[in-house]
CSV table of N, CA, C and O in Angstrom, one decimal:
chain,number,residue,atom,x,y,z
A,1,MET,N,-8.1,-18.6,19.5
A,1,MET,CA,-6.7,-18.3,19.4
A,1,MET,C,-6.3,-17.6,18.1
A,1,MET,O,-5.6,-16.6,18.2
A,2,MET,N,-6.8,-18.1,17.0
A,2,MET,CA,-6.5,-17.5,15.7
A,2,MET,C,-7.0,-16.0,15.7
A,2,MET,O,-6.3,-15.1,15.2
A,3,LEU,N,-8.2,-15.8,16.2
A,3,LEU,CA,-8.8,-14.5,16.2
A,3,LEU,C,-7.9,-13.5,17.0
A,3,LEU,O,-7.6,-12.4,16.6
A,4,GLU,N,-7.4,-14.0,18.2
A,4,GLU,CA,-6.5,-13.1,19.0
A,4,GLU,C,-5.2,-12.8,18.3
A,4,GLU,O,-4.7,-11.7,18.4
A,5,ILE,N,-4.7,-13.7,17.5
A,5,ILE,CA,-3.5,-13.5,16.8
A,5,ILE,C,-3.7,-12.4,15.7
A,5,ILE,O,-2.9,-11.5,15.5
A,6,HIS,N,-4.8,-12.5,15.0
A,6,HIS,CA,-5.1,-11.6,13.9
A,6,HIS,C,-5.4,-10.2,14.5
A,6,HIS,O,-5.0,-9.2,14.0
A,7,ILE,N,-6.1,-10.1,15.7
A,7,ILE,CA,-6.3,-8.9,16.3
A,7,ILE,C,-5.0,-8.3,16.8
A,7,ILE,O,-4.8,-7.0,16.7
A,8,GLY,N,-4.0,-9.1,17.2
A,8,GLY,CA,-2.7,-8.6,17.5
A,8,GLY,C,-2.0,-8.0,16.3
A,8,GLY,O,-1.4,-6.9,16.4
A,9,CYS,N,-2.2,-8.6,15.2
A,9,CYS,CA,-1.6,-8.1,13.9
A,9,CYS,C,-2.3,-6.7,13.6
A,9,CYS,O,-1.6,-5.8,13.2
A,10,LYS,N,-3.6,-6.7,13.8
A,10,LYS,CA,-4.3,-5.5,13.5
A,10,LYS,C,-3.8,-4.3,14.4
A,10,LYS,O,-3.7,-3.2,13.9
A,11,SER,N,-3.5,-4.6,15.7
A,11,SER,CA,-3.1,-3.6,16.6
A,11,SER,C,-1.7,-3.0,16.2
A,11,SER,O,-1.4,-1.9,16.6
A,12,THR,N,-1.0,-3.6,15.3
A,12,THR,CA,0.3,-3.1,14.8
A,12,THR,C,0.1,-2.3,13.6
A,12,THR,O,1.1,-1.8,13.0
A,13,GLY,N,-1.1,-2.2,13.1
A,13,GLY,CA,-1.4,-1.5,11.8
A,13,GLY,C,-1.3,-2.4,10.6
A,13,GLY,O,-1.4,-1.9,9.5
A,14,CYS,N,-1.2,-3.7,10.8
A,14,CYS,CA,-1.1,-4.6,9.7
A,14,CYS,C,-2.4,-4.7,8.9
A,14,CYS,O,-3.5,-4.6,9.5
A,15,SER,N,-2.3,-4.9,7.6
A,15,SER,CA,-3.5,-5.2,6.8
A,15,SER,C,-3.2,-6.3,5.8
A,15,SER,O,-2.0,-6.6,5.6
A,16,PHE,N,-4.2,-6.9,5.3
A,16,PHE,CA,-4.0,-8.0,4.3
A,16,PHE,C,-4.7,-7.8,3.1
A,16,PHE,O,-5.9,-7.4,3.1
A,17,LEU,N,-4.1,-8.1,1.9
A,17,LEU,CA,-4.7,-8.1,0.6
A,17,LEU,C,-5.3,-9.5,0.5
A,17,LEU,O,-4.6,-10.5,0.7
A,18,VAL,N,-6.6,-9.6,0.1
A,18,VAL,CA,-7.2,-10.9,0.0
A,18,VAL,C,-7.7,-11.1,-1.5
A,18,VAL,O,-8.6,-10.3,-1.9
A,19,SER,N,-7.1,-12.1,-2.2
A,19,SER,CA,-7.6,-12.4,-3.5
A,19,SER,C,-8.6,-13.5,-3.4
A,19,SER,O,-8.8,-14.2,-2.4
A,20,GLY,N,-9.4,-13.7,-4.5
A,20,GLY,CA,-10.4,-14.7,-4.6
A,20,GLY,C,-9.7,-16.1,-4.7
A,20,GLY,O,-8.5,-16.2,-5.0
A,21,CYS,N,-10.5,-17.1,-4.6
A,21,CYS,CA,-10.0,-18.5,-4.8
A,21,CYS,C,-11.2,-19.4,-5.2
A,21,CYS,O,-12.3,-19.1,-5.0
A,22,ASN,N,-10.8,-20.5,-5.8
A,22,ASN,CA,-11.8,-21.5,-6.2
A,22,ASN,C,-12.1,-22.4,-5.1
A,22,ASN,O,-11.2,-23.0,-4.5
A,23,VAL,N,-13.4,-22.4,-4.7
A,23,VAL,CA,-13.8,-23.3,-3.6
A,23,VAL,C,-14.9,-24.2,-4.2
A,23,VAL,O,-16.0,-23.8,-4.6
A,24,ASP,N,-14.5,-25.5,-4.3
A,24,ASP,CA,-15.5,-26.5,-4.8
A,24,ASP,C,-16.0,-26.1,-6.2
A,24,ASP,O,-17.2,-26.2,-6.4
A,25,GLY,N,-15.1,-25.6,-7.0
A,25,GLY,CA,-15.5,-25.2,-8.4
A,25,GLY,C,-16.2,-23.9,-8.6
A,25,GLY,O,-16.6,-23.5,-9.6
A,26,VAL,N,-16.3,-23.1,-7.5
A,26,VAL,CA,-16.9,-21.8,-7.5
A,26,VAL,C,-15.9,-20.8,-7.1
A,26,VAL,O,-15.3,-20.9,-6.0
A,27,PHE,N,-15.7,-19.7,-7.9
A,27,PHE,CA,-14.7,-18.7,-7.6
A,27,PHE,C,-15.4,-17.7,-6.5
A,27,PHE,O,-16.5,-17.2,-6.8
A,28,LYS,N,-14.7,-17.6,-5.4
A,28,LYS,CA,-15.3,-16.8,-4.3
A,28,LYS,C,-14.3,-15.7,-4.0
A,28,LYS,O,-13.1,-15.8,-4.1
A,29,VAL,N,-14.9,-14.5,-3.5
A,29,VAL,CA,-14.1,-13.4,-3.1
A,29,VAL,C,-14.4,-13.1,-1.7
A,29,VAL,O,-15.2,-13.7,-1.0
A,30,LEU,N,-13.7,-12.1,-1.1
A,30,LEU,CA,-13.8,-11.8,0.3
A,30,LEU,C,-15.2,-11.7,0.8
A,30,LEU,O,-15.5,-12.2,1.9
A,31,ASN,N,-16.0,-11.0,0.1
A,31,ASN,CA,-17.4,-10.8,0.5
A,31,ASN,C,-18.2,-12.1,0.6
A,31,ASN,O,-19.3,-12.1,1.2
A,32,ASP,N,-17.7,-13.2,0.0
A,32,ASP,CA,-18.5,-14.4,0.1
A,32,ASP,C,-18.2,-15.2,1.4
A,32,ASP,O,-18.8,-16.2,1.6
A,33,PHE,N,-17.3,-14.7,2.2
A,33,PHE,CA,-17.0,-15.4,3.4
A,33,PHE,C,-17.4,-14.6,4.7
A,33,PHE,O,-17.5,-13.4,4.6
A,34,ASP,N,-17.7,-15.3,5.7
A,34,ASP,CA,-18.1,-14.7,7.0
A,34,ASP,C,-16.8,-14.3,7.7
A,34,ASP,O,-16.0,-15.2,8.1
A,35,VAL,N,-16.5,-13.0,7.8
A,35,VAL,CA,-15.3,-12.6,8.5
A,35,VAL,C,-15.7,-11.9,9.8
A,35,VAL,O,-16.7,-11.1,9.8
A,36,PRO,N,-15.1,-12.2,10.9
A,36,PRO,CA,-15.4,-11.6,12.2
A,36,PRO,C,-15.3,-10.0,12.0
A,36,PRO,O,-14.4,-9.5,11.4
A,37,GLY,N,-16.3,-9.3,12.6
A,37,GLY,CA,-16.4,-7.9,12.5
A,37,GLY,C,-15.1,-7.2,12.9
A,37,GLY,O,-14.7,-6.2,12.3
A,38,GLU,N,-14.4,-7.7,13.9
A,38,GLU,CA,-13.2,-7.1,14.4
A,38,GLU,C,-12.1,-7.1,13.3
A,38,GLU,O,-11.1,-6.3,13.5
A,39,LEU,N,-12.2,-7.9,12.3
A,39,LEU,CA,-11.1,-8.0,11.3
A,39,LEU,C,-11.4,-7.4,10.0
A,39,LEU,O,-10.6,-7.2,9.2
A,40,LYS,N,-12.7,-7.1,9.8
A,40,LYS,CA,-13.1,-6.6,8.4
A,40,LYS,C,-12.4,-5.4,7.9
A,40,LYS,O,-12.0,-5.4,6.7
A,41,ASP,N,-12.0,-4.5,8.8
A,41,ASP,CA,-11.4,-3.3,8.3
A,41,ASP,C,-9.9,-3.5,8.1
A,41,ASP,O,-9.2,-2.5,7.6
A,42,MET,N,-9.3,-4.6,8.3
A,42,MET,CA,-7.9,-4.9,8.0
A,42,MET,C,-7.7,-5.7,6.8
A,42,MET,O,-6.6,-6.0,6.3
A,43,LEU,N,-8.8,-6.1,6.1
A,43,LEU,CA,-8.8,-6.9,4.9
A,43,LEU,C,-9.2,-6.1,3.7
A,43,LEU,O,-10.2,-5.4,3.7
A,44,ILE,N,-8.4,-6.2,2.7
A,44,ILE,CA,-8.6,-5.4,1.5
A,44,ILE,C,-8.8,-6.4,0.4
A,44,ILE,O,-7.9,-7.2,0.0
A,45,SER,N,-10.0,-6.3,-0.2
A,45,SER,CA,-10.3,-7.3,-1.3
A,45,SER,C,-9.6,-6.9,-2.6
A,45,SER,O,-9.7,-5.7,-3.0
A,46,VAL,N,-9.0,-7.8,-3.3
A,46,VAL,CA,-8.4,-7.6,-4.6
A,46,VAL,C,-9.4,-8.0,-5.6
A,46,VAL,O,-9.9,-9.1,-5.6
A,47,PRO,N,-9.8,-7.1,-6.5
A,47,PRO,CA,-10.8,-7.4,-7.5
A,47,PRO,C,-10.4,-8.7,-8.3
A,47,PRO,O,-9.2,-8.8,-8.7
A,48,ALA,N,-11.4,-9.5,-8.6
A,48,ALA,CA,-11.1,-10.8,-9.3
A,48,ALA,C,-10.4,-10.5,-10.7
A,48,ALA,O,-9.5,-11.2,-11.1
A,49,GLU,N,-10.8,-9.4,-11.3
A,49,GLU,CA,-10.3,-9.2,-12.7
A,49,GLU,C,-8.8,-8.8,-12.6
A,49,GLU,O,-8.1,-8.9,-13.6
A,50,LEU,N,-8.3,-8.5,-11.4
A,50,LEU,CA,-6.8,-8.2,-11.3
A,50,LEU,C,-6.0,-9.5,-10.9
A,50,LEU,O,-4.8,-9.4,-11.0
A,51,CYS,N,-6.7,-10.5,-10.4
A,51,CYS,CA,-5.9,-11.6,-9.9
A,51,CYS,C,-6.4,-13.0,-10.3
A,51,CYS,O,-5.6,-14.0,-10.1
A,52,ARG,N,-7.5,-13.1,-10.9
A,52,ARG,CA,-8.0,-14.4,-11.2
A,52,ARG,C,-7.3,-15.1,-12.3
A,52,ARG,O,-7.2,-14.5,-13.4
A,53,MET,N,-6.8,-16.3,-12.1
A,53,MET,CA,-6.3,-17.2,-13.1
A,53,MET,C,-6.8,-18.5,-12.8
A,53,MET,O,-6.6,-19.1,-11.8
A,54,ASP,N,-7.6,-19.0,-13.7
A,54,ASP,CA,-8.3,-20.3,-13.5
A,54,ASP,C,-7.3,-21.5,-13.8
A,54,ASP,O,-7.6,-22.3,-14.7
A,55,ILE,N,-6.2,-21.5,-13.1
A,55,ILE,CA,-5.2,-22.6,-13.2
A,55,ILE,C,-4.6,-22.7,-11.8
A,55,ILE,O,-4.3,-21.7,-11.1
A,56,SER,N,-4.4,-23.9,-11.4
A,56,SER,CA,-3.7,-24.2,-10.1
A,56,SER,C,-2.2,-24.0,-10.1
A,56,SER,O,-1.6,-24.1,-11.2
A,57,SER,N,-1.6,-23.7,-9.0
A,57,SER,CA,-0.2,-23.6,-9.0
A,57,SER,C,0.5,-24.9,-9.4
A,57,SER,O,1.6,-24.9,-10.0
A,58,SER,N,-0.1,-26.0,-9.1
A,58,SER,CA,0.4,-27.3,-9.5
A,58,SER,C,0.4,-27.4,-11.0
A,58,SER,O,1.4,-27.9,-11.6
A,59,GLU,N,-0.6,-26.9,-11.6
A,59,GLU,CA,-0.7,-27.0,-13.1
A,59,GLU,C,0.3,-26.1,-13.7
A,59,GLU,O,0.9,-26.4,-14.7
A,60,ILE,N,0.5,-24.9,-13.1
A,60,ILE,CA,1.6,-24.0,-13.6
A,60,ILE,C,2.9,-24.6,-13.6
A,60,ILE,O,3.7,-24.6,-14.5
A,61,ARG,N,3.3,-25.2,-12.4
A,61,ARG,CA,4.6,-25.9,-12.3
A,61,ARG,C,4.7,-27.0,-13.3
A,61,ARG,O,5.8,-27.2,-13.9
A,62,LYS,N,3.6,-27.8,-13.5
A,62,LYS,CA,3.7,-28.9,-14.4
A,62,LYS,C,3.9,-28.4,-15.9
A,62,LYS,O,4.6,-29.1,-16.6
A,63,ASN,N,3.4,-27.3,-16.3
A,63,ASN,CA,3.5,-26.8,-17.6
A,63,ASN,C,4.6,-25.8,-17.9
A,63,ASN,O,4.9,-25.5,-19.0
A,64,ARG,N,5.4,-25.4,-16.9
A,64,ARG,CA,6.5,-24.5,-17.1
A,64,ARG,C,7.6,-25.1,-17.9
A,64,ARG,O,7.9,-26.3,-17.8
A,65,GLU,N,8.3,-24.2,-18.6
A,65,GLU,CA,9.4,-24.7,-19.4
A,65,GLU,C,10.7,-24.6,-18.5
A,65,GLU,O,10.8,-23.6,-17.8
A,66,ILE,N,11.5,-25.6,-18.6
A,66,ILE,CA,12.7,-25.6,-17.7
A,66,ILE,C,13.9,-25.2,-18.6
A,66,ILE,O,14.0,-25.4,-19.7
């Protein structure tokens, strides 16, 4: 079902920017995941050096000044 929904998005010309994320203590990027071939050309990898912040959103909220 999820694959069909994404293929539907692709048929409208939609694309997605994909940034890396921390998975079990290891920073992974798009190429580290198995992506169905039908979807690969609609995903655009954002280089880690442009988006990586080794802090969780929960930590950011906890530390922000009000």
